[in-house]
Amino acid sequence: GDSVTQMEGPVTLSEEAFLTINCTYTATGYPSLFWYVQYPGEGLQLLLKATKADDKGSNKGFEATYRKETTSFHLEKGSVQVSDSAVYFCALRGGSNDYKLSFGAGTTVTVRA
Amino acid sequence: SAVISQKPSRDICQRGTSLTIQCQVDSQVTMMFWYRQQPGQSLTLIATANQGSEATYESGFVIDKFPISRPNLTFSTLTVSNMSPEDSSIYLCSVEKAGAYNEQFFGPGTRLTVL
């Protein structure tokens, strides 16, 4: 079945550092890919998405590119802030008739001032 | 987007009892889902709540343990029955709206502790 493998955390960075969180997937067909973020004490929010190969999702300075050849969707941000401290989840959804989201294990990111 | 509320936000329950969690959305949605997030773990889909018919359960989840209702397009309930400490988790409702394909919005979650 579909699955997502996500870089394990926790990750601790200094402000203005570069952040990468690796995510690879296994799926049949042509999945859509997502990054969700869970800030401390808050609910899960969609951060960005990509629905087909070579699409780049971007939001709040974060980017991720859907790479079919490497089955990857790595999350990157060039200069993190303390406010980016959160748990980040990579997720995939199968074909158009499949509503199920399969989540990675989550990566806890802490940014220090 | 969609504004989703869940009640209760948290509860502490005794083993053997049942708890019903409510999910209310501010607009009509096509799909509603229930997820579980066990402590320190990722999210796992429990079931899809179908309006007017029985919910569709994922492998490992059964109706007797997690009965679900969806009487209309804006409301659903999940009951956690005959609870044990292993049921201690965050339970999240999510929705997908018509025309917002590929975007699921999540509620704030219900944090359940079973003693």
CSV table of C-alpha atoms in Angstrom, one decimal:
chain,number,residue,atom,x,y,z
A,1,GLY,CA,0.0,0.0,0.0
A,2,ASP,CA,0.9,3.7,-0.1
A,3,SER,CA,3.4,4.9,2.5
A,4,VAL,CA,5.5,7.9,3.4
A,5,THR,CA,9.0,7.8,5.0
A,6,GLN,CA,10.0,11.0,6.6
A,7,MET,CA,13.3,12.1,8.1
A,8,GLU,CA,13.3,11.5,11.8
A,9,GLY,CA,13.8,14.3,14.2
A,10,PRO,CA,14.0,16.1,16.4
A,11,VAL,CA,15.8,18.8,14.4
A,12,THR,CA,17.2,21.9,16.2
A,13,LEU,CA,18.4,24.9,14.3
A,14,SER,CA,19.5,28.5,14.8
A,15,GLU,CA,17.5,31.3,13.4
A,16,GLU,CA,18.3,32.1,9.7
A,17,ALA,CA,19.7,28.6,9.2
A,18,PHE,CA,18.6,26.5,6.2
A,19,LEU,CA,16.1,23.7,6.8
A,20,THR,CA,15.6,20.5,4.9
A,21,ILE,CA,13.2,17.7,5.9
A,22,ASN,CA,13.4,14.7,3.7
A,23,CYS,CA,10.4,12.8,2.6
A,24,THR,CA,10.1,9.9,0.2
A,25,TYR,CA,7.0,7.9,-0.7
A,26,THR,CA,5.8,4.6,-2.1
A,27,ALA,CA,2.6,4.7,-4.1
A,28,THR,CA,0.9,3.2,-7.1
A,29,GLY,CA,-0.4,5.5,-9.7
A,30,TYR,CA,0.0,9.3,-9.4
A,31,PRO,CA,-0.4,10.5,-5.9
A,32,SER,CA,-0.8,14.0,-4.6
A,33,LEU,CA,1.8,15.1,-2.0
A,34,PHE,CA,1.4,17.4,1.0
A,35,TRP,CA,3.2,19.0,3.8
A,36,TYR,CA,1.2,19.7,6.9
A,37,VAL,CA,2.4,21.7,10.0
A,38,GLN,CA,1.3,21.5,13.6
A,39,TYR,CA,2.3,24.5,15.7
A,40,PRO,CA,2.5,24.0,19.5
A,41,GLY,CA,-1.0,23.8,20.9
A,42,GLU,CA,-2.7,24.2,17.5
A,43,GLY,CA,-4.4,22.0,15.0
A,44,LEU,CA,-3.0,20.5,11.8
A,45,GLN,CA,-2.7,23.0,8.9
A,46,LEU,CA,-1.9,22.4,5.3
A,47,LEU,CA,1.4,24.1,4.5
A,48,LEU,CA,1.8,23.3,0.8
A,49,LYS,CA,0.9,20.7,-1.8
A,50,ALA,CA,1.8,19.4,-5.3
A,51,THR,CA,-0.5,17.3,-7.4
A,52,LYS,CA,1.8,16.2,-10.3
A,53,ALA,CA,5.4,15.5,-11.1
A,54,ASP,CA,7.7,18.5,-11.2
A,55,ASP,CA,5.1,20.7,-9.4
A,56,LYS,CA,6.6,23.0,-6.8
A,57,GLY,CA,4.4,23.8,-3.8
A,58,SER,CA,5.3,26.9,-1.8
A,59,ASN,CA,4.0,28.9,1.2
A,60,LYS,CA,5.4,31.0,4.0
A,61,GLY,CA,8.9,30.7,2.5
A,62,PHE,CA,8.8,26.9,2.4
A,63,GLU,CA,9.1,25.0,-0.8
A,64,ALA,CA,8.9,21.4,-1.9
A,65,THR,CA,9.2,19.9,-5.4
A,66,TYR,CA,7.4,16.7,-6.5
A,67,ARG,CA,10.2,14.5,-7.9
A,68,LYS,CA,8.7,11.4,-9.5
A,69,GLU,CA,12.1,10.0,-10.5
A,70,THR,CA,13.3,9.9,-6.9
A,71,THR,CA,9.8,9.5,-5.3
A,72,SER,CA,10.6,12.4,-3.1
A,73,PHE,CA,9.0,15.6,-1.8
A,74,HIS,CA,11.6,17.3,0.4
A,75,LEU,CA,10.6,20.4,2.4
A,76,GLU,CA,13.0,23.3,2.4
A,77,LYS,CA,13.3,26.8,3.8
A,78,GLY,CA,16.2,29.1,3.3
A,79,SER,CA,16.1,31.0,6.5
A,80,VAL,CA,14.1,29.8,9.4
A,81,GLN,CA,12.6,31.8,12.2
A,82,VAL,CA,11.7,30.9,15.8
A,83,SER,CA,8.0,30.9,14.7
A,84,ASP,CA,8.7,28.0,12.4
A,85,SER,CA,9.2,25.7,15.4
A,86,ALA,CA,6.5,23.0,14.9
A,87,VAL,CA,6.0,19.4,13.9
A,88,TYR,CA,6.0,18.9,10.1
A,89,PHE,CA,4.2,16.0,8.5
A,90,CYS,CA,4.6,14.7,4.9
A,91,ALA,CA,1.5,13.1,3.5
A,92,LEU,CA,0.3,11.6,0.3
A,93,ARG,CA,-3.0,10.9,-1.3
A,94,GLY,CA,-3.6,8.3,-3.9
A,95,GLY,CA,-5.6,8.7,-7.1
A,96,SER,CA,-8.7,10.8,-7.7
A,97,ASN,CA,-11.0,8.2,-6.1
A,98,ASP,CA,-8.8,7.7,-3.0
A,99,TYR,CA,-9.5,10.2,-0.3
A,100,LYS,CA,-7.2,8.7,2.3
A,101,LEU,CA,-4.2,10.7,3.5
A,102,SER,CA,-1.2,8.6,4.5
A,103,PHE,CA,1.1,10.5,6.8
A,104,GLY,CA,4.7,10.2,7.6
A,105,ALA,CA,5.9,10.0,11.2
A,106,GLY,CA,6.4,13.7,11.6
A,107,THR,CA,9.5,15.8,12.3
A,108,THR,CA,9.8,18.1,15.2
A,109,VAL,CA,11.7,21.2,14.4
A,110,THR,CA,12.9,23.7,17.0
A,111,VAL,CA,14.4,27.0,16.0
A,112,ARG,CA,16.5,28.8,18.6
A,113,ALA,CA,17.1,32.6,18.6
B,1,SER,CA,-11.1,26.8,3.8
B,2,ALA,CA,-13.4,25.5,6.4
B,3,VAL,CA,-13.8,26.3,10.1
B,4,ILE,CA,-14.1,23.1,12.1
B,5,SER,CA,-14.9,22.7,15.8
B,6,GLN,CA,-14.7,19.7,17.9
B,7,LYS,CA,-16.3,18.9,21.3
B,8,PRO,CA,-14.9,18.2,23.8
B,9,SER,CA,-11.5,19.6,23.3
B,10,ARG,CA,-10.2,17.1,25.9
B,11,ASP,CA,-11.4,14.6,28.4
B,12,ILE,CA,-10.2,12.1,31.0
B,13,CYS,CA,-12.3,8.9,31.1
B,14,GLN,CA,-12.4,5.7,33.1
B,15,ARG,CA,-11.7,2.4,31.3
B,16,GLY,CA,-14.9,0.6,30.2
B,17,THR,CA,-16.8,3.8,29.5
B,18,SER,CA,-17.6,5.4,26.2
B,19,LEU,CA,-17.1,8.9,24.9
B,20,THR,CA,-18.7,10.6,21.9
B,21,ILE,CA,-16.8,13.3,20.1
B,22,GLN,CA,-18.6,15.9,17.9
B,23,CYS,CA,-17.4,17.6,14.8
B,24,GLN,CA,-19.1,20.6,13.4
B,25,VAL,CA,-18.2,22.4,10.1
B,26,ASP,CA,-19.2,25.9,9.2
B,27,SER,CA,-20.3,24.9,5.7
B,28,GLN,CA,-21.5,21.9,3.8
B,29,VAL,CA,-18.7,19.5,2.9
B,30,THR,CA,-18.6,16.4,0.7
B,31,MET,CA,-16.2,14.3,2.8
B,32,MET,CA,-15.7,13.9,6.5
B,33,PHE,CA,-13.0,11.8,8.1
B,34,TRP,CA,-11.9,10.7,11.5
B,35,TYR,CA,-8.2,10.3,12.3
B,36,ARG,CA,-6.3,9.1,15.4
B,37,GLN,CA,-2.9,10.5,16.6
B,38,GLN,CA,-1.5,8.3,19.3
B,39,PRO,CA,1.1,9.9,21.6
B,40,GLY,CA,4.3,10.7,19.7
B,41,GLN,CA,2.9,9.1,16.6
B,42,SER,CA,1.6,10.1,13.2
B,43,LEU,CA,-2.0,10.3,12.1
B,44,THR,CA,-3.9,7.2,11.2
B,45,LEU,CA,-7.3,7.3,9.3
B,46,ILE,CA,-10.0,5.5,11.3
B,47,ALA,CA,-12.9,5.9,8.9
B,48,THR,CA,-14.7,8.0,6.3
B,49,ALA,CA,-18.0,9.3,7.6
B,50,ASN,CA,-20.7,8.9,4.9
B,51,GLN,CA,-23.8,11.0,5.0
B,52,GLY,CA,-26.9,8.8,5.2
B,53,SER,CA,-25.0,5.5,5.2
B,54,GLU,CA,-22.6,3.5,7.3
B,55,ALA,CA,-19.1,4.7,7.7
B,56,THR,CA,-16.2,3.1,5.7
B,57,TYR,CA,-13.6,1.8,8.2
B,58,GLU,CA,-9.9,1.3,7.6
B,59,SER,CA,-8.1,-1.9,8.3
B,60,GLY,CA,-7.8,-2.4,12.1
B,61,PHE,CA,-10.8,-0.3,13.0
B,62,VAL,CA,-14.3,-1.7,13.5
B,63,ILE,CA,-17.8,-0.2,13.9
B,64,ASP,CA,-18.4,-1.8,17.3
B,65,LYS,CA,-15.4,0.0,18.8
B,66,PHE,CA,-15.7,3.3,16.8
B,67,PRO,CA,-19.3,3.9,15.8
B,68,ILE,CA,-19.7,7.0,13.6
B,69,SER,CA,-22.7,9.0,12.6
B,70,ARG,CA,-23.1,11.7,10.0
B,71,PRO,CA,-26.7,12.9,9.9
B,72,ASN,CA,-26.1,15.8,7.6
B,73,LEU,CA,-23.4,17.6,5.5
B,74,THR,CA,-22.0,19.6,8.4
B,75,PHE,CA,-21.9,17.3,11.4
B,76,SER,CA,-20.4,14.0,12.5
B,77,THR,CA,-19.8,12.1,15.7
B,78,LEU,CA,-17.2,9.5,16.6
B,79,THR,CA,-17.8,7.3,19.7
B,80,VAL,CA,-14.9,5.5,21.3
B,81,SER,CA,-16.5,2.5,23.0
B,82,ASN,CA,-15.5,0.4,26.0
B,83,MET,CA,-12.3,2.5,26.4
B,84,SER,CA,-9.0,1.2,27.5
B,85,PRO,CA,-5.8,3.1,28.2
B,86,GLU,CA,-4.6,2.2,24.7
B,87,ASP,CA,-7.3,4.4,23.3
B,88,SER,CA,-5.6,7.5,24.8
B,89,SER,CA,-5.0,9.6,21.7
B,90,ILE,CA,-5.9,12.8,20.0
B,91,TYR,CA,-8.9,12.3,17.7
B,92,LEU,CA,-9.2,14.6,14.8
B,93,CYS,CA,-12.0,15.3,12.4
B,94,SER,CA,-11.1,16.4,8.9
B,95,VAL,CA,-13.2,17.6,5.9
B,96,GLU,CA,-12.9,18.0,2.2
B,97,LYS,CA,-15.1,20.5,0.3
B,98,ALA,CA,-16.5,20.1,-3.1
B,99,GLY,CA,-14.4,22.1,-5.5
B,100,ALA,CA,-11.4,22.1,-3.1
B,101,TYR,CA,-10.0,18.8,-4.4
B,102,ASN,CA,-7.0,17.6,-2.6
B,103,GLU,CA,-7.3,19.8,0.3
B,104,GLN,CA,-8.3,18.4,3.6
B,105,PHE,CA,-8.9,20.7,6.6
B,106,PHE,CA,-8.5,19.5,10.1
B,107,GLY,CA,-10.3,20.3,13.3
B,108,PRO,CA,-8.4,21.2,16.5
B,109,GLY,CA,-8.6,17.6,17.9
B,110,THR,CA,-9.9,16.0,21.0
B,111,ARG,CA,-7.3,14.9,23.5
B,112,LEU,CA,-8.5,11.8,25.2
B,113,THR,CA,-6.9,10.2,28.3
B,114,VAL,CA,-8.2,6.9,29.5
B,115,LEU,CA,-7.3,5.9,33.1
